[in-house]
mmCIF file of C-alpha atoms and ligand atoms in Angstrom:
data_model
loop_
_atom_site.group_PDB
_atom_site.id
_atom_site.type_symbol
_atom_site.label_atom_id
_atom_site.label_comp_id
_atom_site.label_asym_id
_atom_site.label_seq_id
_atom_site.Cartn_x
_atom_site.Cartn_y
_atom_site.Cartn_z
ATOM 1 C CA MET W 189 -28.750 -4.426 -11.486
ATOM 2 C CA TYR W 190 -30.759 -5.247 -8.377
ATOM 3 C CA LEU W 191 -30.950 -2.479 -5.808
ATOM 4 C CA THR W 192 -32.421 -2.573 -2.399
ATOM 5 C CA ARG W 193 -35.440 0.198 -1.648
ATOM 6 C CA GLU W 194 -32.885 2.116 0.688
ATOM 7 C CA GLU W 195 -30.056 2.011 -2.251
ATOM 8 C CA GLU W 196 -32.772 3.107 -4.708
ATOM 9 C CA GLY W 197 -33.346 6.128 -2.112
ATOM 10 C CA VAL W 198 -29.636 6.908 -1.834
ATOM 11 C CA LEU W 199 -29.417 7.130 -5.677
ATOM 12 C CA SER W 200 -32.613 9.502 -5.948
ATOM 13 C CA GLY W 201 -31.046 11.843 -3.625
ATOM 14 C CA ASP W 202 -32.661 10.920 -0.006
ATOM 15 C CA ARG W 203 -28.949 11.505 1.440
ATOM 16 C CA GLY W 204 -28.143 14.250 -0.605
ATOM 17 C CA PRO W 205 -26.878 15.207 -4.098
ATOM 18 C CA ALA W 206 -23.111 13.907 -3.278
ATOM 19 C CA ALA W 207 -24.183 10.687 -1.759
ATOM 20 C CA ALA W 208 -26.462 10.068 -4.982
ATOM 21 C CA LYS W 209 -23.554 10.840 -7.380
ATOM 22 C CA LEU W 210 -21.491 8.354 -5.585
ATOM 23 C CA MET W 211 -23.998 5.477 -5.624
ATOM 24 C CA GLU W 212 -24.522 6.353 -9.190
ATOM 25 C CA LEU W 213 -20.825 5.914 -9.826
ATOM 26 C CA LEU W 214 -20.786 2.353 -7.939
ATOM 27 C CA VAL W 215 -23.997 1.127 -10.031
ATOM 28 C CA ALA W 216 -22.216 2.187 -12.940
ATOM 29 C CA LEU W 217 -19.081 0.209 -12.445
ATOM 30 C CA GLY W 218 -21.306 -2.742 -11.163
ATOM 31 C CA GLU W 219 -22.959 -2.926 -14.400
ATOM 32 C CA VAL W 220 -19.663 -2.623 -16.254
ATOM 33 C CA PHE W 221 -18.276 -5.853 -14.215
ATOM 34 C CA GLY W 222 -21.769 -7.515 -14.628
ATOM 35 C CA ALA W 223 -22.460 -7.420 -10.695
ATOM 36 C CA GLU W 224 -25.953 -8.547 -9.895
ATOM 37 C CA ARG W 225 -26.349 -6.367 -6.728
ATOM 38 C CA LEU W 226 -24.342 -4.243 -3.962
ATOM 39 C CA VAL W 227 -23.009 -5.695 -0.871
ATOM 40 C CA PRO W 228 -22.670 -3.778 2.308
ATOM 41 C CA VAL W 229 -18.961 -3.160 3.191
ATOM 42 C CA GLU W 230 -17.826 -2.748 6.792
ATOM 43 C CA SER W 231 -14.840 -0.134 6.025
ATOM 44 C CA ALA W 232 -12.943 1.954 3.210
ATOM 45 C CA HIS W 233 -9.302 2.662 2.837
ATOM 46 C CA ILE W 234 -9.018 5.348 0.328
ATOM 47 C CA SER W 235 -6.187 6.183 -1.887
ATOM 48 C CA GLY W 236 -5.616 9.345 -3.928
ATOM 49 C CA VAL W 237 -4.637 11.914 -1.119
ATOM 50 C CA SER W 238 -1.294 13.106 -2.314
ATOM 51 C CA TYR W 239 -1.376 16.737 -4.091
ATOM 52 C CA LYS W 240 1.375 15.405 -6.260
ATOM 53 C CA ASN W 241 -0.928 12.924 -7.825
ATOM 54 C CA LEU W 242 -4.268 14.800 -7.636
ATOM 55 C CA GLY W 243 -3.268 18.349 -8.513
ATOM 56 C CA GLU W 244 -5.737 21.167 -8.651
ATOM 57 C CA ALA W 245 -8.366 19.085 -10.374
ATOM 58 C CA GLY W 246 -8.462 16.282 -7.826
ATOM 59 C CA LEU W 247 -8.423 18.882 -5.115
ATOM 60 C CA GLU W 248 -11.385 20.728 -6.289
ATOM 61 C CA TRP W 249 -13.469 17.435 -6.828
ATOM 62 C CA LEU W 250 -12.798 16.552 -3.322
ATOM 63 C CA GLU W 251 -13.745 19.911 -1.917
ATOM 64 C CA GLU W 252 -16.866 19.693 -3.960
ATOM 65 C CA GLN W 253 -18.011 16.416 -2.478
ATOM 66 C CA ALA W 254 -17.212 17.789 1.034
ATOM 67 C CA GLU W 255 -19.299 20.749 0.371
ATOM 68 C CA THR W 256 -22.019 18.939 -1.243
ATOM 69 C CA GLY W 257 -22.644 16.914 1.909
ATOM 70 C CA ALA W 258 -20.542 13.508 1.429
ATOM 71 C CA ARG W 259 -20.042 11.940 4.805
ATOM 72 C CA ALA W 260 -18.668 8.575 5.587
ATOM 73 C CA ILE W 261 -21.234 6.171 7.240
ATOM 74 C CA ILE W 262 -18.477 3.268 7.796
ATOM 75 C CA PRO W 263 -15.058 3.418 9.280
ATOM 76 C CA ALA W 264 -12.718 5.072 6.533
ATOM 77 C CA THR W 265 -8.906 5.606 6.708
ATOM 78 C CA LEU W 266 -6.485 7.370 4.402
ATOM 79 C CA ASN W 267 -3.586 6.319 2.140
ATOM 80 C CA PRO W 268 -0.204 8.491 2.342
ATOM 81 C CA ALA W 269 -0.292 12.084 1.547
ATOM 82 C CA GLY W 270 2.580 13.804 -0.163
ATOM 83 C CA MET W 271 4.415 15.161 2.820
ATOM 84 C CA ASP W 272 4.767 14.871 6.440
ATOM 85 C CA LEU W 273 1.830 17.069 7.663
ATOM 86 C CA GLU W 274 3.959 18.464 10.235
ATOM 87 C CA ARG W 275 7.400 18.556 9.191
ATOM 88 C CA TRP W 276 6.971 19.392 5.561
ATOM 89 C CA ALA W 277 9.186 22.465 5.368
ATOM 90 C CA GLU W 278 12.036 20.297 7.091
ATOM 91 C CA MET W 279 11.729 17.707 4.185
ATOM 92 C CA GLY W 280 11.865 20.635 1.741
ATOM 93 C CA VAL W 281 8.440 20.420 0.346
ATOM 94 C CA PRO W 282 7.441 23.786 -1.561
ATOM 95 C CA GLU W 283 4.763 25.818 0.244
ATOM 96 C CA GLU W 284 2.343 25.971 -2.436
ATOM 97 C CA PHE W 285 2.579 22.134 -2.815
ATOM 98 C CA ALA W 286 1.652 21.893 1.273
ATOM 99 C CA ASP W 287 -0.921 24.445 0.827
ATOM 100 C CA GLY W 288 -2.723 22.105 -1.511
ATOM 101 C CA GLN W 289 -2.071 18.931 0.503
ATOM 102 C CA MET W 290 -3.419 20.467 3.595
ATOM 103 C CA ARG W 291 -6.885 21.428 1.854
ATOM 104 C CA ILE W 292 -7.118 17.814 0.464
ATOM 105 C CA ILE W 293 -6.517 16.569 4.006
ATOM 106 C CA GLY W 294 -9.235 18.961 5.277
ATOM 107 C CA ALA W 295 -11.750 17.935 2.804
ATOM 108 C CA PHE W 296 -11.333 14.340 3.753
ATOM 109 C CA VAL W 297 -11.693 15.217 7.434
ATOM 110 C CA ARG W 298 -14.872 17.243 6.652
ATOM 111 C CA MET W 299 -16.175 14.039 5.065
ATOM 112 C CA GLY W 300 -15.589 12.020 8.295
ATOM 113 C CA ILE W 301 -12.538 10.182 6.853
ATOM 114 C CA GLU W 302 -9.715 9.513 9.461
ATOM 115 C CA PRO W 303 -6.549 11.268 8.227
ATOM 116 C CA THR W 304 -4.365 8.197 9.144
ATOM 117 C CA CYS W 305 -2.237 8.790 5.959
ATOM 118 C CA THR W 306 -0.680 5.346 5.803
ATOM 119 C CA CYS W 307 -0.600 2.366 3.477
ATOM 120 C CA THR W 308 -0.512 0.107 6.248
ATOM 121 C CA PRO W 309 -3.938 0.698 7.906
ATOM 122 C CA TYR W 310 -3.822 -2.722 9.288
ATOM 123 C CA LEU W 311 -0.924 -1.872 11.591
ATOM 124 C CA VAL W 312 -2.882 1.096 13.178
ATOM 125 C CA GLY W 313 -6.074 -0.740 14.269
ATOM 126 C CA HIS W 314 -7.938 -1.058 10.807
ATOM 127 C CA VAL W 315 -8.161 -4.839 10.558
ATOM 128 C CA PRO W 316 -10.899 -6.429 8.871
ATOM 129 C CA LYS W 317 -11.717 -9.690 9.837
ATOM 130 C CA LEU W 318 -11.671 -13.106 7.802
ATOM 131 C CA GLY W 319 -14.332 -13.093 5.049
ATOM 132 C CA ALA W 320 -15.301 -9.430 5.579
ATOM 133 C CA GLN W 321 -16.352 -7.409 2.591
ATOM 134 C CA VAL W 322 -14.462 -4.037 2.479
ATOM 135 C CA ALA W 323 -13.693 -1.556 -0.198
ATOM 136 C CA TRP W 324 -9.804 -0.608 -0.177
ATOM 137 C CA ALA W 325 -7.707 0.866 -2.704
ATOM 138 C CA GLU W 326 -3.979 1.195 -2.618
ATOM 139 C CA SER W 327 -2.551 -2.073 -4.202
ATOM 140 C CA SER W 328 -0.120 -3.125 -1.264
ATOM 141 C CA ALA W 329 -2.828 -2.722 1.250
ATOM 142 C CA VAL W 330 -5.499 -4.390 -0.897
ATOM 143 C CA CYS W 331 -3.128 -7.670 -1.246
ATOM 144 C CA PHE W 332 -2.354 -7.612 2.603
ATOM 145 C CA ALA W 333 -6.256 -7.515 3.224
ATOM 146 C CA ASN W 334 -7.169 -10.195 0.661
ATOM 147 C CA SER W 335 -4.486 -12.484 1.283
ATOM 148 C CA VAL W 336 -2.950 -12.118 4.791
ATOM 149 C CA LEU W 337 -6.253 -11.229 6.518
ATOM 150 C CA GLY W 338 -8.706 -13.087 4.218
ATOM 151 C CA ALA W 339 -10.839 -10.148 3.905
ATOM 152 C CA ARG W 340 -12.728 -9.324 0.352
ATOM 153 C CA THR W 341 -12.037 -6.246 -1.776
ATOM 154 C CA ASN W 342 -11.153 -5.528 -5.405
ATOM 155 C CA ARG W 343 -8.576 -3.245 -6.178
ATOM 156 C CA GLU W 344 -10.538 -0.157 -5.872
ATOM 157 C CA SER W 345 -9.559 3.328 -6.833
ATOM 158 C CA GLY W 346 -9.819 6.775 -4.740
ATOM 159 C CA PRO W 347 -13.399 7.619 -6.094
ATOM 160 C CA THR W 348 -14.639 4.275 -5.622
ATOM 161 C CA THR W 349 -13.498 3.980 -2.084
ATOM 162 C CA LEU W 350 -14.984 7.382 -1.245
ATOM 163 C CA ALA W 351 -18.322 6.123 -2.722
ATOM 164 C CA SER W 352 -17.936 3.111 -0.715
ATOM 165 C CA ALA W 353 -17.435 5.121 2.494
ATOM 166 C CA VAL W 354 -20.257 7.300 1.889
ATOM 167 C CA THR W 355 -22.778 4.765 0.847
ATOM 168 C CA GLY W 356 -21.559 1.817 2.795
ATOM 169 C CA ARG W 357 -21.911 -0.463 -0.451
ATOM 170 C CA ALA W 358 -19.777 -1.980 -3.390
ATOM 171 C CA ALA W 359 -20.819 -3.736 -6.380
ATOM 172 C CA ILE W 360 -20.240 -7.490 -5.880
ATOM 173 C CA TYR W 361 -17.965 -9.027 -8.427
ATOM 174 C CA GLY W 362 -14.188 -9.925 -8.742
ATOM 175 C CA TYR W 363 -12.444 -11.005 -5.620
ATOM 176 C CA ARG W 364 -15.657 -10.401 -3.556
ATOM 177 C CA LEU W 365 -16.839 -14.108 -5.132
ATOM 178 C CA ASP W 366 -15.369 -17.322 -3.842
ATOM 179 C CA GLU W 367 -14.891 -18.302 -7.488
ATOM 180 C CA ASN W 368 -12.476 -15.609 -8.273
ATOM 181 C CA ARG W 369 -10.367 -16.274 -5.193
ATOM 182 C CA ARG W 370 -9.182 -19.550 -6.460
ATOM 183 C CA PRO W 371 -5.384 -19.731 -7.439
ATOM 184 C CA GLY W 372 -4.538 -20.211 -11.247
ATOM 185 C CA VAL W 373 -0.923 -20.929 -10.985
ATOM 186 C CA VAL W 374 1.307 -22.839 -8.253
ATOM 187 C CA VAL W 375 4.582 -20.988 -7.456
ATOM 188 C CA GLU W 376 7.250 -23.589 -5.966
ATOM 189 C CA VAL W 377 9.666 -21.304 -4.095
ATOM 190 C CA GLU W 378 13.008 -23.402 -4.135
ATOM 191 C CA ALA W 379 15.114 -20.146 -3.314
ATOM 192 C CA GLU W 380 15.674 -19.679 0.356
ATOM 193 C CA LEU W 381 14.261 -16.349 1.478
ATOM 194 C CA SER W 382 15.980 -14.692 4.531
ATOM 195 C CA ASP W 383 14.575 -11.247 4.681
ATOM 196 C CA ALA W 384 11.627 -8.836 3.523
ATOM 197 C CA MET W 385 13.642 -7.898 0.568
ATOM 198 C CA ASP W 386 13.926 -11.605 -0.696
ATOM 199 C CA TYR W 387 10.091 -11.807 -0.347
ATOM 200 C CA SER W 388 9.772 -8.399 -2.243
ATOM 201 C CA ALA W 389 11.968 -9.821 -5.227
ATOM 202 C CA LEU W 390 9.795 -12.916 -5.059
ATOM 203 C CA GLY W 391 6.565 -10.843 -5.388
ATOM 204 C CA TYR W 392 8.229 -8.705 -8.081
ATOM 205 C CA TRP W 393 9.177 -11.697 -10.253
ATOM 206 C CA THR W 394 5.910 -13.452 -9.787
ATOM 207 C CA GLY W 395 3.527 -10.176 -10.739
ATOM 208 C CA ARG W 396 5.903 -9.862 -13.841
ATOM 209 C CA ARG W 397 4.988 -13.439 -14.935
ATOM 210 C CA LEU W 398 1.453 -13.668 -13.728
ATOM 211 C CA GLY W 399 -0.087 -10.386 -14.233
ATOM 212 C CA THR W 400 -3.568 -10.492 -12.296
ATOM 213 C CA THR W 401 -3.604 -14.470 -11.778
ATOM 214 C CA VAL W 402 -3.859 -15.426 -8.280
ATOM 215 C CA PRO W 403 -0.693 -17.456 -7.057
ATOM 216 C CA TYR W 404 -0.543 -20.342 -4.749
ATOM 217 C CA PHE W 405 3.004 -20.224 -2.995
ATOM 218 C CA ARG W 406 4.668 -23.441 -1.927
ATOM 219 C CA GLY W 407 7.766 -23.219 0.190
ATOM 220 C CA LEU W 408 7.326 -19.700 1.470
ATOM 221 C CA GLY W 409 8.790 -20.794 5.077
ATOM 222 C CA GLN W 410 7.338 -18.460 7.927
ATOM 223 C CA PRO W 411 7.268 -14.941 6.679
ATOM 224 C CA ASP W 412 7.004 -12.540 9.346
ATOM 225 C CA LEU W 413 4.547 -9.510 8.956
ATOM 226 C CA GLU W 414 7.216 -7.179 7.145
ATOM 227 C CA SER W 415 7.857 -10.091 4.611
ATOM 228 C CA MET W 416 4.257 -10.561 3.880
ATOM 229 C CA LYS W 417 3.655 -7.003 3.245
ATOM 230 C CA ALA W 418 6.773 -6.602 1.176
ATOM 231 C CA LEU W 419 5.689 -9.689 -0.982
ATOM 232 C CA GLY W 420 2.204 -8.100 -1.610
ATOM 233 C CA ALA W 421 3.411 -4.866 -2.479
ATOM 234 C CA ALA W 422 5.857 -6.197 -4.884
ATOM 235 C CA CYS W 423 3.601 -8.393 -6.761
ATOM 236 C CA ALA W 424 0.873 -5.975 -6.847
ATOM 237 C CA THR W 425 3.328 -3.521 -8.588
ATOM 238 C CA SER W 426 5.142 -5.367 -11.085
ATOM 239 C CA GLY W 427 1.515 -7.266 -11.963
ATOM 240 C CA GLY W 428 -1.696 -6.517 -10.796
ATOM 241 C CA ILE W 429 -1.784 -9.162 -8.147
ATOM 242 C CA ALA W 430 -4.568 -8.500 -5.699
ATOM 243 C CA LEU W 431 -4.749 -11.884 -3.910
ATOM 244 C CA TRP W 432 -2.218 -14.644 -3.131
ATOM 245 C CA HIS W 433 -2.241 -17.987 -0.953
ATOM 246 C CA GLY W 434 0.555 -19.023 0.860
ATOM 247 C CA GLU W 435 0.579 -22.743 1.856
ATOM 248 C CA GLY W 436 0.529 -22.829 5.673
ATOM 249 C CA VAL W 437 0.739 -19.121 5.817
ATOM 250 C CA THR W 438 -2.566 -17.375 4.691
ATOM 251 C CA PRO W 439 -5.785 -18.073 6.060
ATOM 252 C CA GLU W 440 -7.768 -19.399 2.911
ATOM 253 C CA ALA W 441 -4.709 -21.458 1.409
ATOM 254 C CA GLY W 442 -6.184 -24.714 2.961
ATOM 255 C CA GLU W 443 -9.464 -24.355 1.261
ATOM 256 C CA MET W 444 -7.840 -24.030 -1.849
ATOM 257 C CA GLU W 445 -5.977 -27.301 -1.872
ATOM 258 C CA GLY W 446 -8.762 -28.755 -3.927
ATOM 259 C CA TYR W 447 -8.209 -26.631 -6.823
ATOM 260 C CA LEU W 448 -4.536 -27.049 -7.510
ATOM 261 C CA GLU W 449 -4.498 -30.022 -9.447
ATOM 262 C CA GLY W 450 -3.735 -29.286 -13.153
ATOM 263 C CA LEU W 451 -2.776 -25.919 -12.683
ATOM 264 C CA GLU W 452 0.553 -24.634 -14.312
ATOM 265 C CA ARG W 453 3.489 -25.041 -12.038
ATOM 266 C CA MET W 454 6.524 -22.538 -11.832
ATOM 267 C CA THR W 455 9.536 -22.551 -9.780
ATOM 268 C CA PHE W 456 11.453 -19.663 -8.175
ATOM 269 C CA THR W 457 14.981 -20.544 -7.799
ATOM 270 C CA ARG W 458 18.096 -18.732 -6.268
ATOM 271 C CA ALA W 459 19.111 -17.716 -9.880
ATOM 272 C CA ASP W 460 15.682 -15.967 -10.157
ATOM 273 C CA LEU W 461 16.164 -14.233 -6.799
ATOM 274 C CA GLU W 462 19.551 -12.904 -7.889
ATOM 275 C CA GLY W 463 18.429 -11.802 -11.421
ATOM 276 C CA VAL W 464 15.684 -9.693 -9.869
ATOM 277 C CA ALA W 465 18.071 -8.036 -7.669
ATOM 278 C CA ALA W 466 20.475 -7.344 -10.467
ATOM 279 C CA GLN W 467 18.244 -5.163 -12.213
ATOM 280 C CA PHE W 468 18.536 -2.455 -9.628
ATOM 281 C CA THR W 469 22.255 -2.537 -8.550
ATOM 282 C CA LYS W 470 23.835 0.348 -10.383
ATOM 283 C CA PRO W 471 26.018 2.195 -8.019
ATOM 284 C CA LEU W 472 24.836 5.692 -7.384
ATOM 285 C CA GLU W 473 26.737 8.897 -6.523
ATOM 286 C CA ASN W 474 24.572 10.883 -3.994
ATOM 287 C CA PRO W 475 21.316 9.037 -3.197
ATOM 288 C CA ILE W 476 18.801 9.506 -0.672
ATOM 289 C CA TYR W 477 18.470 6.236 1.273
ATOM 290 C CA CYS W 478 14.445 5.717 1.655
ATOM 291 C CA LEU W 479 13.213 2.869 3.812
ATOM 292 C CA GLY W 480 9.598 1.945 4.967
ATOM 293 C CA CYS W 481 7.745 0.963 1.764
ATOM 294 C CA PRO W 482 4.931 -0.235 2.559
ATOM 295 C CA HIS W 483 5.172 2.012 5.672
ATOM 296 C CA ALA W 484 7.391 0.517 8.320
ATOM 297 C CA GLY W 485 6.239 -1.310 11.083
ATOM 298 C CA LEU W 486 7.675 -1.541 14.521
ATOM 299 C CA GLN W 487 10.053 -4.548 13.954
ATOM 300 C CA GLU W 488 11.570 -2.595 10.877
ATOM 301 C CA LEU W 489 12.123 0.551 12.986
ATOM 302 C CA GLU W 490 13.762 -1.490 15.568
ATOM 303 C CA GLU W 491 16.084 -3.123 13.192
ATOM 304 C CA ILE W 492 16.888 0.216 11.747
ATOM 305 C CA ALA W 493 17.364 1.767 15.006
ATOM 306 C CA GLY W 494 19.771 -0.941 16.069
ATOM 307 C CA LEU W 495 21.953 -0.744 13.017
ATOM 308 C CA VAL W 496 22.353 3.137 12.983
ATOM 309 C CA GLU W 497 22.695 3.765 16.872
ATOM 310 C CA GLY W 498 25.780 5.702 17.750
ATOM 311 C CA ARG W 499 26.673 6.483 14.034
ATOM 312 C CA GLU W 500 26.371 9.296 11.525
ATOM 313 C CA MET W 501 24.170 8.624 8.506
ATOM 314 C CA GLY W 502 24.959 12.163 6.907
ATOM 315 C CA GLY W 503 21.106 13.316 6.718
ATOM 316 C CA ARG W 504 20.484 11.203 3.917
ATOM 317 C CA LEU W 505 18.351 8.474 5.525
ATOM 318 C CA TRP W 506 14.632 8.837 5.259
ATOM 319 C CA VAL W 507 12.441 6.310 7.009
ATOM 320 C CA PHE W 508 8.542 6.499 6.367
ATOM 321 C CA THR W 509 6.039 5.073 8.668
ATOM 322 C CA SER W 510 2.455 5.857 10.048
ATOM 323 C CA ARG W 511 1.728 8.026 13.116
ATOM 324 C CA GLY W 512 0.236 4.970 14.959
ATOM 325 C CA VAL W 513 3.452 2.864 14.613
ATOM 326 C CA TYR W 514 5.847 6.251 15.073
ATOM 327 C CA GLU W 515 3.962 6.639 18.369
ATOM 328 C CA GLU W 516 4.896 3.168 19.624
ATOM 329 C CA ALA W 517 8.480 3.438 18.024
ATOM 330 C CA GLU W 518 8.867 6.739 20.002
ATOM 331 C CA LYS W 519 8.163 5.025 23.202
ATOM 332 C CA ALA W 520 10.514 2.375 22.530
ATOM 333 C CA GLY W 521 13.369 4.587 21.778
ATOM 334 C CA TYR W 522 13.821 4.053 18.274
ATOM 335 C CA ILE W 523 12.793 7.304 16.775
ATOM 336 C CA ARG W 524 15.456 9.258 18.975
ATOM 337 C CA ALA W 525 18.141 6.388 18.012
ATOM 338 C CA ILE W 526 17.513 7.027 14.244
ATOM 339 C CA GLU W 527 17.267 10.925 14.471
ATOM 340 C CA GLU W 528 20.382 10.971 16.604
ATOM 341 C CA ALA W 529 22.325 9.311 14.048
ATOM 342 C CA GLY W 530 21.301 11.924 11.550
ATOM 343 C CA GLY W 531 18.206 9.914 9.809
ATOM 344 C CA ARG W 532 14.839 11.386 9.789
ATOM 345 C CA VAL W 533 11.486 9.413 10.337
ATOM 346 C CA TYR W 534 8.626 11.000 8.431
ATOM 347 C CA ARG W 535 4.908 10.011 8.841
ATOM 348 C CA ASP W 536 2.094 10.466 6.389
ATOM 349 C CA THR W 537 4.048 10.237 3.505
ATOM 350 C CA CYS W 538 6.388 8.230 1.399
ATOM 351 C CA MET W 539 9.330 8.422 -1.330
ATOM 352 C CA VAL W 540 6.848 7.867 -4.145
ATOM 353 C CA VAL W 541 4.125 10.248 -3.394
ATOM 354 C CA ALA W 542 6.519 12.869 -2.005
ATOM 355 C CA PRO W 543 7.478 15.414 -4.712
ATOM 356 C CA LEU W 544 11.257 14.070 -4.254
ATOM 357 C CA LYS W 545 12.300 15.113 -7.674
ATOM 358 C CA GLU W 546 11.114 18.633 -7.180
ATOM 359 C CA MET W 547 12.931 18.776 -4.065
ATOM 360 C CA GLY W 548 15.997 18.209 -5.583
ATOM 361 C CA TRP W 549 16.953 14.603 -5.362
ATOM 362 C CA THR W 550 17.783 12.520 -8.405
ATOM 363 C CA GLU W 551 18.823 9.038 -6.917
ATOM 364 C CA VAL W 552 17.171 6.773 -4.571
ATOM 365 C CA ALA W 553 18.426 3.516 -2.742
ATOM 366 C CA THR W 554 15.620 1.478 -1.245
ATOM 367 C CA ASN W 555 14.837 -1.945 -0.086
ATOM 368 C CA SER W 556 11.363 -2.067 -1.631
ATOM 369 C CA PHE W 557 11.007 -3.272 -5.115
ATOM 370 C CA LYS W 558 7.588 -1.372 -5.357
ATOM 371 C CA ALA W 559 9.464 1.870 -4.607
ATOM 372 C CA GLY W 560 12.280 0.858 -6.796
ATOM 373 C CA HIS W 561 9.803 0.002 -9.815
ATOM 374 C CA TYR W 562 7.964 3.535 -9.319
ATOM 375 C CA MET W 563 11.290 5.551 -8.765
ATOM 376 C CA SER W 564 12.917 4.192 -11.847
ATOM 377 C CA GLY W 565 9.556 4.996 -13.890
ATOM 378 C CA MET W 566 9.765 8.531 -12.630
ATOM 379 C CA GLY W 567 13.288 8.924 -14.003
ATOM 380 C CA MET W 568 15.289 8.770 -10.989
ATOM 381 C CA GLU W 569 18.418 6.543 -10.561
ATOM 382 C CA THR W 570 17.434 3.655 -8.440
ATOM 383 C CA ARG W 571 19.459 1.211 -6.507
ATOM 384 C CA MET W 572 18.300 -1.907 -4.323
ATOM 385 C CA GLY W 573 19.764 -3.329 -1.433
ATOM 386 C CA THR W 574 18.705 -5.003 2.122
ATOM 387 C CA ILE W 575 18.372 -2.485 5.024
ATOM 388 C CA ARG W 576 21.660 -3.827 6.465
ATOM 389 C CA GLU W 577 23.369 -3.071 3.019
ATOM 390 C CA LEU W 578 22.212 0.243 2.441
ATOM 391 C CA LEU W 579 22.845 1.442 5.793
ATOM 392 C CA ALA W 580 26.263 0.289 5.680
ATOM 393 C CA GLU W 581 26.627 2.157 2.429
ATOM 394 C CA ALA W 582 24.895 5.231 3.556
ATOM 395 C CA ARG W 583 27.218 5.331 6.605
ATOM 396 C CA GLY W 584 30.283 5.176 4.105
HETATM 397 FE FE1 LIG R 777 2.939 2.701 0.573
HETATM 398 FE FE2 LIG R 777 4.248 4.494 -0.906
HETATM 399 FE FE3 LIG R 777 5.200 2.142 -0.767
HETATM 400 S S1 LIG R 777 2.130 4.337 -0.382
HETATM 401 S S2 LIG R 777 3.374 0.831 -0.502
HETATM 402 S S3 LIG R 777 5.071 3.329 0.825
HETATM 403 S S4 LIG R 777 4.845 3.552 -2.529
#
């Protein structure tokens, strides 16, 4: 693999032992994937933040990186942690877990990484431009960056995004190259999609069928931001989709028209939509109602606030969002409306990366197929519904 003189220097220790090791990781990865060279990346979004997933071994590795001088040289943000960094005790997070989590955040901060703790960095000012090479982890964020923003990233991991943050480089292969961004299947959407949960169901159905193949959707209508993030999160979860194109919706779709001829066609019908939802309709006895996967945007918080205002949610509604969006929602009065109704709006974390089971919850109701998929994989009873349906039920 070709390396510039500067990259060779980093590899041989010019920027210290941590940068050398991390550069070694990127070069090894590039060699595995047949990359010819490295490419400068403009920003990184780093996953692997929750103490629940990292444990002691992961925590020690991060502290070692910080102690041996790893420092970000490009803007870098963080994925959700395992708890609200301020209200963790109120959530019921055990103290030992909180200690480990705070040490992880401390290590990232020492490395110069912004502790945004969100899977929607694009809602808090981290918005790569069309065609920008970036290094992002977190499958839903990757799907959004590639598809909706038209930036270029592979589905990176925690260590490789940290390596990119510290070196400013990534190996050039996969979705960084034009030829790998072309669609492999055309999905004709016949079902009428009316809210973010319908788009989430379409994503879940598509990922199941396509694995990692890039879909080209026709008939998506005019999805709003919440619907596009829900679609990407679900198709990245049930398959491994990192990029989708939507006719008249996503920035690269027009360029892809010349590659559609001869591709396999699939149709998503009303029956398919109902079939996906039916997988998660089990009635639950005492669930926690979790919304905000991916992290709720302002519009979603406004909707929730409007639906719960003046009602009593019985302390079983948790909504997850980022600090940036929380601040805006606070100014608009949405947070107060939700909390006065007995709901809680937590930042920095989500239902999947927080230790919900250890906190005594066994049943979850959610509007996200990504969250539903993971929660049932963790052995929790899971039920899906639209925000309106779930809030009506929680009131009862
Ligand atoms: Fe984000 Fe957690 Fe869902 S990281 S995409 S809210 S599983």
